[in-house]
Amino acid sequence: MTGTPLAGRIVAVTGGAQGIGREIARQLAEAGARVAIGDRDAEAAEATAQALPGQVRAFALDVTDTESYRRFLADVTDLWGPLDVLVNNAGVMWVGAFGDEPESATERMLAVNLHGVIRGVRLVAPQMRARGSGHIVTVASAASKLAPPGESTYAATKHGVLGYLTGVREELRGSGVHVSVIMPGVVDTELAVGTDSGATARLQPADVAAAVVGVLRRPRFQVAIPSTIDLLVRVTTLLPQSLRDLVLRRAVPNQVEAVERSSTRDQYEARALSGTTDPKKDR
């Protein structure tokens, strides 16, 4: 793929120790970028950095803590120089009936998925604007435009991310700073374990990473994966509510039913939603 070259660009990837973040780091490093992966599990981040090709370095990062985020950015700058690209990838998800959702899970999703993105943008975008260049890419979700049953709060955070970045993008118009939002369907990662992919095939982390690389080379604001998700949203908005409900109930998975009476997500949720890296800690 041609377009803006990635070789030598300084990129930070949040939540980069595993899953989608790890694959984003891999593909960017293979393209010649210098990649800083930040993750609250510093040991896992270091192991990933050691395993990946090219120039990849690991740093401790808690996206819910401003001072942690400042230290992360300062460390990257001290190592390589000012950041060219921020990839907001860190995210967590609790799945189940809205009435059963623990308040701690609600708070954690808001803190990581929404405020974590806002925090990163506020810390990075002003310097990019001052330099007249930069790119902020956020891995959101198809839930930015759809809201599967069982993922109501998660969808709210992703709707919020899209709304926030829509406004930020307009404020940055003409500054030389690009803003992109990647909105994948269900991806085969630990975050989505036990859930249903609905009418679309389950994606791989490499699919999302390829979309990130693509928008860095040829900037676009919104990218849905697969593109049929965007078509579904566009078409259903033209339908009366009763028909829209019927179509979406067939196309969008009911995650309450998918995870009902199953314990497959317990270990992930206990760790990801506790605010620690200890998998034994209860949510």
PDB file of C-alpha atoms in Angstrom:
ATOM      1  CA  MET A   1       0.000   0.000   0.000  1.00  0.00           C
ATOM      2  CA  THR A   2       1.352   3.403  -0.957  1.00  0.00           C
ATOM      3  CA  GLY A   3       0.785   6.708   0.798  1.00  0.00           C
ATOM      4  CA  THR A   4       2.420   8.416   3.750  1.00  0.00           C
ATOM      5  CA  PRO A   5       5.546   6.424   4.728  1.00  0.00           C
ATOM      6  CA  LEU A   6       5.677   4.966   8.234  1.00  0.00           C
ATOM      7  CA  ALA A   7       9.437   4.354   8.442  1.00  0.00           C
ATOM      8  CA  GLY A   8      10.968   6.345  11.294  1.00  0.00           C
ATOM      9  CA  ARG A   9       7.670   7.636  12.670  1.00  0.00           C
ATOM     10  CA  ILE A  10       7.311   7.580  16.457  1.00  0.00           C
ATOM     11  CA  VAL A  11       4.148   5.775  17.511  1.00  0.00           C
ATOM     12  CA  ALA A  12       2.637   5.089  20.935  1.00  0.00           C
ATOM     13  CA  VAL A  13       0.134   2.238  21.307  1.00  0.00           C
ATOM     14  CA  THR A  14      -1.881   2.009  24.529  1.00  0.00           C
ATOM     15  CA  GLY A  15      -2.873  -1.451  25.734  1.00  0.00           C
ATOM     16  CA  GLY A  16      -0.139  -2.808  23.510  1.00  0.00           C
ATOM     17  CA  ALA A  17       0.935  -5.896  25.447  1.00  0.00           C
ATOM     18  CA  GLN A  18      -1.491  -8.321  23.828  1.00  0.00           C
ATOM     19  CA  GLY A  19      -4.395  -8.794  21.457  1.00  0.00           C
ATOM     20  CA  ILE A  20      -5.120  -6.013  18.983  1.00  0.00           C
ATOM     21  CA  GLY A  21      -2.505  -3.687  20.489  1.00  0.00           C
ATOM     22  CA  ARG A  22       0.251  -6.260  20.078  1.00  0.00           C
ATOM     23  CA  GLU A  23      -0.652  -6.827  16.429  1.00  0.00           C
ATOM     24  CA  ILE A  24      -0.797  -3.076  15.759  1.00  0.00           C
ATOM     25  CA  ALA A  25       2.685  -2.761  17.239  1.00  0.00           C
ATOM     26  CA  ARG A  26       3.914  -5.655  15.105  1.00  0.00           C
ATOM     27  CA  GLN A  27       2.607  -4.304  11.817  1.00  0.00           C
ATOM     28  CA  LEU A  28       3.846  -0.782  12.504  1.00  0.00           C
ATOM     29  CA  ALA A  29       7.292  -2.030  13.517  1.00  0.00           C
ATOM     30  CA  GLU A  30       7.483  -4.161  10.379  1.00  0.00           C
ATOM     31  CA  ALA A  31       6.668  -1.016   8.393  1.00  0.00           C
ATOM     32  CA  GLY A  32       9.672   0.712   9.974  1.00  0.00           C
ATOM     33  CA  ALA A  33       7.986   2.783  12.683  1.00  0.00           C
ATOM     34  CA  ARG A  34       9.467   3.188  16.148  1.00  0.00           C
ATOM     35  CA  VAL A  35       6.798   1.803  18.447  1.00  0.00           C
ATOM     36  CA  ALA A  36       6.301   2.456  22.167  1.00  0.00           C
ATOM     37  CA  ILE A  37       3.798   0.097  23.731  1.00  0.00           C
ATOM     38  CA  GLY A  38       2.223   1.207  26.975  1.00  0.00           C
ATOM     39  CA  ASP A  39       0.359  -1.209  29.226  1.00  0.00           C
ATOM     40  CA  ARG A  40      -0.549  -1.476  32.908  1.00  0.00           C
ATOM     41  CA  ASP A  41       0.980  -4.974  32.821  1.00  0.00           C
ATOM     42  CA  ALA A  42       4.567  -3.818  32.416  1.00  0.00           C
ATOM     43  CA  GLU A  43       5.982  -7.362  32.419  1.00  0.00           C
ATOM     44  CA  ALA A  44       3.699  -8.474  29.598  1.00  0.00           C
ATOM     45  CA  ALA A  45       4.550  -5.297  27.683  1.00  0.00           C
ATOM     46  CA  GLU A  46       8.268  -5.999  28.036  1.00  0.00           C
ATOM     47  CA  ALA A  47       7.816  -9.591  26.860  1.00  0.00           C
ATOM     48  CA  THR A  48       5.903  -8.352  23.828  1.00  0.00           C
ATOM     49  CA  ALA A  49       8.530  -5.741  22.996  1.00  0.00           C
ATOM     50  CA  GLN A  50      11.237  -8.397  23.171  1.00  0.00           C
ATOM     51  CA  ALA A  51       9.275 -10.740  20.899  1.00  0.00           C
ATOM     52  CA  LEU A  52       8.397  -8.259  18.156  1.00  0.00           C
ATOM     53  CA  PRO A  53      10.662  -7.262  15.271  1.00  0.00           C
ATOM     54  CA  GLY A  54      12.100  -3.809  14.684  1.00  0.00           C
ATOM     55  CA  GLN A  55      12.241  -0.928  17.138  1.00  0.00           C
ATOM     56  CA  VAL A  56       9.681  -1.678  19.843  1.00  0.00           C
ATOM     57  CA  ARG A  57      10.013  -0.526  23.456  1.00  0.00           C
ATOM     58  CA  ALA A  58       7.790  -1.226  26.453  1.00  0.00           C
ATOM     59  CA  PHE A  59       6.616   1.192  29.136  1.00  0.00           C
ATOM     60  CA  ALA A  60       4.268   1.025  32.109  1.00  0.00           C
ATOM     61  CA  LEU A  61       1.062   2.953  31.436  1.00  0.00           C
ATOM     62  CA  ASP A  62      -2.246   3.300  33.245  1.00  0.00           C
ATOM     63  CA  VAL A  63      -4.532   5.290  30.945  1.00  0.00           C
ATOM     64  CA  THR A  64      -6.785   6.115  33.916  1.00  0.00           C
ATOM     65  CA  ASP A  65      -3.985   8.010  35.670  1.00  0.00           C
ATOM     66  CA  THR A  66      -2.837  11.373  34.307  1.00  0.00           C
ATOM     67  CA  GLU A  67       0.592  11.276  35.920  1.00  0.00           C
ATOM     68  CA  SER A  68       1.207   7.769  34.597  1.00  0.00           C
ATOM     69  CA  TYR A  69       0.248   8.972  31.131  1.00  0.00           C
ATOM     70  CA  ARG A  70       2.530  12.015  31.417  1.00  0.00           C
ATOM     71  CA  ARG A  71       5.466   9.813  32.458  1.00  0.00           C
ATOM     72  CA  PHE A  72       4.816   7.470  29.562  1.00  0.00           C
ATOM     73  CA  LEU A  73       4.831  10.300  27.017  1.00  0.00           C
ATOM     74  CA  ALA A  74       7.903  11.899  28.618  1.00  0.00           C
ATOM     75  CA  ASP A  75       9.781   8.604  28.512  1.00  0.00           C
ATOM     76  CA  VAL A  76       8.956   8.083  24.845  1.00  0.00           C
ATOM     77  CA  THR A  77       9.992  11.636  24.020  1.00  0.00           C
ATOM     78  CA  ASP A  78      13.268  11.256  25.912  1.00  0.00           C
ATOM     79  CA  LEU A  79      13.996   8.060  23.988  1.00  0.00           C
ATOM     80  CA  TRP A  80      13.069   9.044  20.435  1.00  0.00           C
ATOM     81  CA  GLY A  81      11.617  12.545  20.305  1.00  0.00           C
ATOM     82  CA  PRO A  82       8.122  14.038  19.914  1.00  0.00           C
ATOM     83  CA  LEU A  83       5.277  11.638  19.183  1.00  0.00           C
ATOM     84  CA  ASP A  84       4.021  11.435  15.596  1.00  0.00           C
ATOM     85  CA  VAL A  85       1.142   9.036  16.238  1.00  0.00           C
ATOM     86  CA  LEU A  86      -0.989   8.051  19.221  1.00  0.00           C
ATOM     87  CA  VAL A  87      -3.007   4.845  18.893  1.00  0.00           C
ATOM     88  CA  ASN A  88      -5.695   4.708  21.607  1.00  0.00           C
ATOM     89  CA  ASN A  89      -6.213   0.974  21.868  1.00  0.00           C
ATOM     90  CA  ALA A  90      -6.653   0.199  25.589  1.00  0.00           C
ATOM     91  CA  GLY A  91     -10.166  -0.973  26.390  1.00  0.00           C
ATOM     92  CA  VAL A  92     -12.172  -3.235  28.719  1.00  0.00           C
ATOM     93  CA  MET A  93     -15.637  -4.775  28.510  1.00  0.00           C
ATOM     94  CA  TRP A  94     -18.147  -6.304  30.902  1.00  0.00           C
ATOM     95  CA  VAL A  95     -20.955  -8.306  29.276  1.00  0.00           C
ATOM     96  CA  GLY A  96     -24.344  -9.201  30.731  1.00  0.00           C
ATOM     97  CA  ALA A  97     -27.784  -7.850  31.581  1.00  0.00           C
ATOM     98  CA  PHE A  98     -27.609  -4.139  32.447  1.00  0.00           C
ATOM     99  CA  GLY A  99     -29.282  -4.729  35.806  1.00  0.00           C
ATOM    100  CA  ASP A 100     -26.575  -7.196  36.816  1.00  0.00           C
ATOM    101  CA  GLU A 101     -23.634  -4.972  35.919  1.00  0.00           C
ATOM    102  CA  PRO A 102     -21.490  -4.178  38.979  1.00  0.00           C
ATOM    103  CA  GLU A 103     -20.982  -0.468  39.560  1.00  0.00           C
ATOM    104  CA  SER A 104     -17.240  -1.088  39.629  1.00  0.00           C
ATOM    105  CA  ALA A 105     -17.438  -2.477  36.073  1.00  0.00           C
ATOM    106  CA  THR A 106     -19.391   0.566  34.915  1.00  0.00           C
ATOM    107  CA  GLU A 107     -16.817   2.908  36.425  1.00  0.00           C
ATOM    108  CA  ARG A 108     -13.911   0.945  34.978  1.00  0.00           C
ATOM    109  CA  MET A 109     -15.305   0.983  31.426  1.00  0.00           C
ATOM    110  CA  LEU A 110     -15.938   4.717  31.611  1.00  0.00           C
ATOM    111  CA  ALA A 111     -12.468   5.335  33.031  1.00  0.00           C
ATOM    112  CA  VAL A 112     -10.553   3.259  30.477  1.00  0.00           C
ATOM    113  CA  ASN A 113     -12.635   3.336  27.309  1.00  0.00           C
ATOM    114  CA  LEU A 114     -13.836   6.931  27.388  1.00  0.00           C
ATOM    115  CA  HIS A 115     -11.803   9.017  29.826  1.00  0.00           C
ATOM    116  CA  GLY A 116      -8.625   7.185  28.840  1.00  0.00           C
ATOM    117  CA  VAL A 117      -9.106   8.346  25.257  1.00  0.00           C
ATOM    118  CA  ILE A 118      -9.986  11.887  26.322  1.00  0.00           C
ATOM    119  CA  ARG A 119      -6.918  12.000  28.578  1.00  0.00           C
ATOM    120  CA  GLY A 120      -4.610  10.810  25.802  1.00  0.00           C
ATOM    121  CA  VAL A 121      -5.965  13.294  23.289  1.00  0.00           C
ATOM    122  CA  ARG A 122      -5.657  16.227  25.706  1.00  0.00           C
ATOM    123  CA  LEU A 123      -2.072  15.310  26.544  1.00  0.00           C
ATOM    124  CA  VAL A 124      -0.930  14.698  22.960  1.00  0.00           C
ATOM    125  CA  ALA A 125      -2.972  16.833  20.559  1.00  0.00           C
ATOM    126  CA  PRO A 126      -1.813  20.323  21.696  1.00  0.00           C
ATOM    127  CA  GLN A 127       1.833  19.488  20.992  1.00  0.00           C
ATOM    128  CA  MET A 128       0.929  17.968  17.649  1.00  0.00           C
ATOM    129  CA  ARG A 129      -1.066  21.048  16.727  1.00  0.00           C
ATOM    130  CA  ALA A 130       1.833  23.298  17.726  1.00  0.00           C
ATOM    131  CA  ARG A 131       4.127  21.323  15.397  1.00  0.00           C
ATOM    132  CA  GLY A 132       1.550  21.284  12.614  1.00  0.00           C
ATOM    133  CA  SER A 133       1.516  17.497  12.212  1.00  0.00           C
ATOM    134  CA  GLY A 134       0.403  14.311  13.919  1.00  0.00           C
ATOM    135  CA  HIS A 135      -2.213  11.582  13.853  1.00  0.00           C
ATOM    136  CA  ILE A 136      -4.474  10.215  16.585  1.00  0.00           C
ATOM    137  CA  VAL A 137      -6.035   6.833  15.839  1.00  0.00           C
ATOM    138  CA  THR A 138      -8.585   5.331  18.202  1.00  0.00           C
ATOM    139  CA  VAL A 139      -9.633   1.696  18.128  1.00  0.00           C
ATOM    140  CA  ALA A 140     -13.295   2.021  19.039  1.00  0.00           C
ATOM    141  CA  SER A 141     -15.917  -0.553  18.053  1.00  0.00           C
ATOM    142  CA  ALA A 142     -18.927  -1.184  15.873  1.00  0.00           C
ATOM    143  CA  ALA A 143     -20.642  -0.486  19.205  1.00  0.00           C
ATOM    144  CA  SER A 144     -19.851   3.178  18.495  1.00  0.00           C
ATOM    145  CA  LYS A 145     -22.927   3.083  16.253  1.00  0.00           C
ATOM    146  CA  LEU A 146     -24.747  -0.052  17.374  1.00  0.00           C
ATOM    147  CA  ALA A 147     -25.647  -1.207  20.888  1.00  0.00           C
ATOM    148  CA  PRO A 148     -25.866  -4.975  21.355  1.00  0.00           C
ATOM    149  CA  PRO A 149     -27.969  -6.168  24.292  1.00  0.00           C
ATOM    150  CA  GLY A 150     -25.563  -7.083  27.049  1.00  0.00           C
ATOM    151  CA  GLU A 151     -23.057  -4.387  26.126  1.00  0.00           C
ATOM    152  CA  SER A 152     -25.042  -1.267  26.996  1.00  0.00           C
ATOM    153  CA  THR A 153     -22.375   0.536  29.035  1.00  0.00           C
ATOM    154  CA  TYR A 154     -19.582  -0.605  26.723  1.00  0.00           C
ATOM    155  CA  ALA A 155     -21.569   0.757  23.775  1.00  0.00           C
ATOM    156  CA  ALA A 156     -22.161   4.004  25.672  1.00  0.00           C
ATOM    157  CA  THR A 157     -18.402   4.468  26.092  1.00  0.00           C
ATOM    158  CA  LYS A 158     -17.799   3.801  22.393  1.00  0.00           C
ATOM    159  CA  HIS A 159     -20.630   6.135  21.346  1.00  0.00           C
ATOM    160  CA  GLY A 160     -18.990   8.705  23.607  1.00  0.00           C
ATOM    161  CA  VAL A 161     -15.581   8.190  22.003  1.00  0.00           C
ATOM    162  CA  LEU A 162     -16.997   8.750  18.524  1.00  0.00           C
ATOM    163  CA  GLY A 163     -18.877  11.860  19.660  1.00  0.00           C
ATOM    164  CA  TYR A 164     -15.836  13.264  21.438  1.00  0.00           C
ATOM    165  CA  LEU A 165     -13.501  12.702  18.497  1.00  0.00           C
ATOM    166  CA  THR A 166     -16.023  14.162  16.059  1.00  0.00           C
ATOM    167  CA  GLY A 167     -15.819  17.449  17.949  1.00  0.00           C
ATOM    168  CA  VAL A 168     -12.049  17.274  18.434  1.00  0.00           C
ATOM    169  CA  ARG A 169     -11.517  16.607  14.745  1.00  0.00           C
ATOM    170  CA  GLU A 170     -13.411  19.757  13.851  1.00  0.00           C
ATOM    171  CA  GLU A 171     -11.369  21.784  16.343  1.00  0.00           C
ATOM    172  CA  LEU A 172      -8.178  20.438  14.766  1.00  0.00           C
ATOM    173  CA  ARG A 173      -9.317  21.100  11.202  1.00  0.00           C
ATOM    174  CA  GLY A 174      -6.563  22.761   9.203  1.00  0.00           C
ATOM    175  CA  SER A 175      -3.940  22.149  11.905  1.00  0.00           C
ATOM    176  CA  GLY A 176      -2.187  19.273  10.168  1.00  0.00           C
ATOM    177  CA  VAL A 177      -3.324  16.817  12.865  1.00  0.00           C
ATOM    178  CA  HIS A 178      -5.436  13.895  11.642  1.00  0.00           C
ATOM    179  CA  VAL A 179      -8.035  12.020  13.702  1.00  0.00           C
ATOM    180  CA  SER A 180      -9.229   8.506  12.838  1.00  0.00           C
ATOM    181  CA  VAL A 181     -11.688   6.097  14.466  1.00  0.00           C
ATOM    182  CA  ILE A 182     -11.536   2.362  13.703  1.00  0.00           C
ATOM    183  CA  MET A 183     -14.811   0.533  14.383  1.00  0.00           C
ATOM    184  CA  PRO A 184     -14.439  -3.250  14.171  1.00  0.00           C
ATOM    185  CA  GLY A 185     -17.044  -5.891  14.829  1.00  0.00           C
ATOM    186  CA  VAL A 186     -16.271  -8.724  17.242  1.00  0.00           C
ATOM    187  CA  VAL A 187     -12.545  -9.497  17.270  1.00  0.00           C
ATOM    188  CA  ASP A 188     -11.052 -12.806  18.363  1.00  0.00           C
ATOM    189  CA  THR A 189      -9.370 -11.554  21.552  1.00  0.00           C
ATOM    190  CA  GLU A 190      -9.731 -12.184  25.281  1.00  0.00           C
ATOM    191  CA  LEU A 191     -11.978  -9.121  25.577  1.00  0.00           C
ATOM    192  CA  ALA A 192     -14.592 -10.816  23.368  1.00  0.00           C
ATOM    193  CA  VAL A 193     -14.324 -14.352  24.769  1.00  0.00           C
ATOM    194  CA  GLY A 194     -17.724 -16.015  25.083  1.00  0.00           C
ATOM    195  CA  THR A 195     -19.556 -13.415  22.984  1.00  0.00           C
ATOM    196  CA  ASP A 196     -21.383 -13.858  19.680  1.00  0.00           C
ATOM    197  CA  SER A 197     -20.229 -12.210  16.449  1.00  0.00           C
ATOM    198  CA  GLY A 198     -23.739 -12.043  15.018  1.00  0.00           C
ATOM    199  CA  ALA A 199     -24.212 -11.777  11.252  1.00  0.00           C
ATOM    200  CA  THR A 200     -20.549 -11.017  10.540  1.00  0.00           C
ATOM    201  CA  ALA A 201     -17.536 -13.297  10.772  1.00  0.00           C
ATOM    202  CA  ARG A 202     -15.305 -12.934  13.815  1.00  0.00           C
ATOM    203  CA  LEU A 203     -12.341 -10.707  12.980  1.00  0.00           C
ATOM    204  CA  GLN A 204      -8.681 -11.286  13.798  1.00  0.00           C
ATOM    205  CA  PRO A 205      -6.410  -8.714  15.472  1.00  0.00           C
ATOM    206  CA  ALA A 206      -4.453  -8.524  12.217  1.00  0.00           C
ATOM    207  CA  ASP A 207      -7.570  -7.181  10.458  1.00  0.00           C
ATOM    208  CA  VAL A 208      -7.817  -4.269  12.882  1.00  0.00           C
ATOM    209  CA  ALA A 209      -4.073  -3.611  12.781  1.00  0.00           C
ATOM    210  CA  ALA A 210      -4.165  -3.487   8.987  1.00  0.00           C
ATOM    211  CA  ALA A 211      -6.911  -0.845   9.193  1.00  0.00           C
ATOM    212  CA  VAL A 212      -4.761   1.232  11.565  1.00  0.00           C
ATOM    213  CA  VAL A 213      -1.797   1.019   9.213  1.00  0.00           C
ATOM    214  CA  GLY A 214      -4.114   1.912   6.347  1.00  0.00           C
ATOM    215  CA  VAL A 215      -5.441   5.138   7.892  1.00  0.00           C
ATOM    216  CA  LEU A 216      -1.932   6.210   8.869  1.00  0.00           C
ATOM    217  CA  ARG A 217      -0.893   5.899   5.241  1.00  0.00           C
ATOM    218  CA  ARG A 218      -4.111   7.381   3.848  1.00  0.00           C
ATOM    219  CA  PRO A 219      -5.953   9.334   6.565  1.00  0.00           C
ATOM    220  CA  ARG A 220      -9.697   8.812   6.955  1.00  0.00           C
ATOM    221  CA  PHE A 221     -11.942   9.699   9.867  1.00  0.00           C
ATOM    222  CA  GLN A 222     -14.213   6.646  10.207  1.00  0.00           C
ATOM    223  CA  VAL A 223     -13.394   3.074   9.207  1.00  0.00           C
ATOM    224  CA  ALA A 224     -15.839   0.229   9.906  1.00  0.00           C
ATOM    225  CA  ILE A 225     -14.613  -3.370   9.738  1.00  0.00           C
ATOM    226  CA  PRO A 226     -16.145  -5.049   7.856  1.00  0.00           C
ATOM    227  CA  SER A 227     -17.570  -2.272   5.702  1.00  0.00           C
ATOM    228  CA  THR A 228     -20.964  -3.997   5.745  1.00  0.00           C
ATOM    229  CA  ILE A 229     -21.415  -2.691   9.303  1.00  0.00           C
ATOM    230  CA  ASP A 230     -21.376   0.865   7.990  1.00  0.00           C
ATOM    231  CA  LEU A 231     -23.846  -0.122   5.274  1.00  0.00           C
ATOM    232  CA  LEU A 232     -26.131  -1.697   7.898  1.00  0.00           C
ATOM    233  CA  VAL A 233     -26.108   1.497   9.963  1.00  0.00           C
ATOM    234  CA  ARG A 234     -26.773   3.701   6.953  1.00  0.00           C
ATOM    235  CA  VAL A 235     -29.639   1.580   5.654  1.00  0.00           C
ATOM    236  CA  THR A 236     -31.382   1.060   8.980  1.00  0.00           C
ATOM    237  CA  THR A 237     -31.403   4.769   9.775  1.00  0.00           C
ATOM    238  CA  LEU A 238     -33.705   5.203   6.767  1.00  0.00           C
ATOM    239  CA  LEU A 239     -36.234   2.659   8.061  1.00  0.00           C
ATOM    240  CA  PRO A 240     -39.143   3.285  10.414  1.00  0.00           C
ATOM    241  CA  GLN A 241     -38.384   2.182  13.971  1.00  0.00           C
ATOM    242  CA  SER A 242     -40.391  -1.050  13.800  1.00  0.00           C
ATOM    243  CA  LEU A 243     -38.540  -2.278  10.698  1.00  0.00           C
ATOM    244  CA  ARG A 244     -35.218  -1.021  12.031  1.00  0.00           C
ATOM    245  CA  ASP A 245     -35.734  -3.087  15.188  1.00  0.00           C
ATOM    246  CA  LEU A 246     -36.441  -6.243  13.163  1.00  0.00           C
ATOM    247  CA  VAL A 247     -33.353  -5.838  10.989  1.00  0.00           C
ATOM    248  CA  LEU A 248     -31.032  -5.048  13.882  1.00  0.00           C
ATOM    249  CA  ARG A 249     -32.348  -7.950  15.986  1.00  0.00           C
ATOM    250  CA  ARG A 250     -31.348 -10.290  13.171  1.00  0.00           C
ATOM    251  CA  ALA A 251     -27.978  -8.687  12.484  1.00  0.00           C
ATOM    252  CA  VAL A 252     -26.747  -7.606  15.927  1.00  0.00           C
ATOM    253  CA  PRO A 253     -26.006 -10.369  18.458  1.00  0.00           C
ATOM    254  CA  ASN A 254     -27.791 -10.549  21.789  1.00  0.00           C
ATOM    255  CA  GLN A 255     -24.832 -10.816  24.140  1.00  0.00           C
ATOM    256  CA  VAL A 256     -27.003 -11.376  27.205  1.00  0.00           C
ATOM    257  CA  GLU A 257     -28.074 -14.672  25.671  1.00  0.00           C
ATOM    258  CA  ALA A 258     -24.533 -15.435  24.489  1.00  0.00           C
ATOM    259  CA  VAL A 259     -22.972 -15.274  27.956  1.00  0.00           C
ATOM    260  CA  GLU A 260     -25.958 -16.436  30.009  1.00  0.00           C
ATOM    261  CA  ARG A 261     -25.149 -19.334  32.353  1.00  0.00           C
ATOM    262  CA  SER A 262     -21.534 -19.285  31.154  1.00  0.00           C
ATOM    263  CA  SER A 263     -18.383 -18.656  33.197  1.00  0.00           C
ATOM    264  CA  THR A 264     -16.061 -18.270  30.203  1.00  0.00           C
ATOM    265  CA  ARG A 265     -15.566 -14.539  30.823  1.00  0.00           C
ATOM    266  CA  ASP A 266     -15.017 -14.665  34.564  1.00  0.00           C
ATOM    267  CA  GLN A 267     -11.226 -14.704  34.575  1.00  0.00           C
ATOM    268  CA  TYR A 268     -10.908 -11.913  32.015  1.00  0.00           C
ATOM    269  CA  GLU A 269     -13.463  -9.669  33.717  1.00  0.00           C
ATOM    270  CA  ALA A 270     -12.006 -10.246  37.178  1.00  0.00           C
ATOM    271  CA  ARG A 271      -8.636  -9.008  35.976  1.00  0.00           C
ATOM    272  CA  ALA A 272      -9.539  -6.375  33.377  1.00  0.00           C
ATOM    273  CA  LEU A 273     -12.243  -4.675  35.414  1.00  0.00           C
ATOM    274  CA  SER A 274     -10.509  -4.731  38.775  1.00  0.00           C
ATOM    275  CA  GLY A 275      -7.902  -2.102  37.930  1.00  0.00           C
ATOM    276  CA  THR A 276      -5.091  -4.540  38.772  1.00  0.00           C
ATOM    277  CA  THR A 277      -3.174  -7.178  36.836  1.00  0.00           C
ATOM    278  CA  ASP A 278      -4.024  -9.865  39.388  1.00  0.00           C
ATOM    279  CA  PRO A 279      -6.342 -12.407  37.677  1.00  0.00           C
ATOM    280  CA  LYS A 280      -7.448 -13.771  41.075  1.00  0.00           C
ATOM    281  CA  LYS A 281      -8.921 -10.502  42.279  1.00  0.00           C
ATOM    282  CA  ASP A 282     -12.736 -10.450  42.221  1.00  0.00           C
ATOM    283  CA  ARG A 283     -14.527  -7.781  40.253  1.00  0.00           C
TER     284      ARG A 283
END
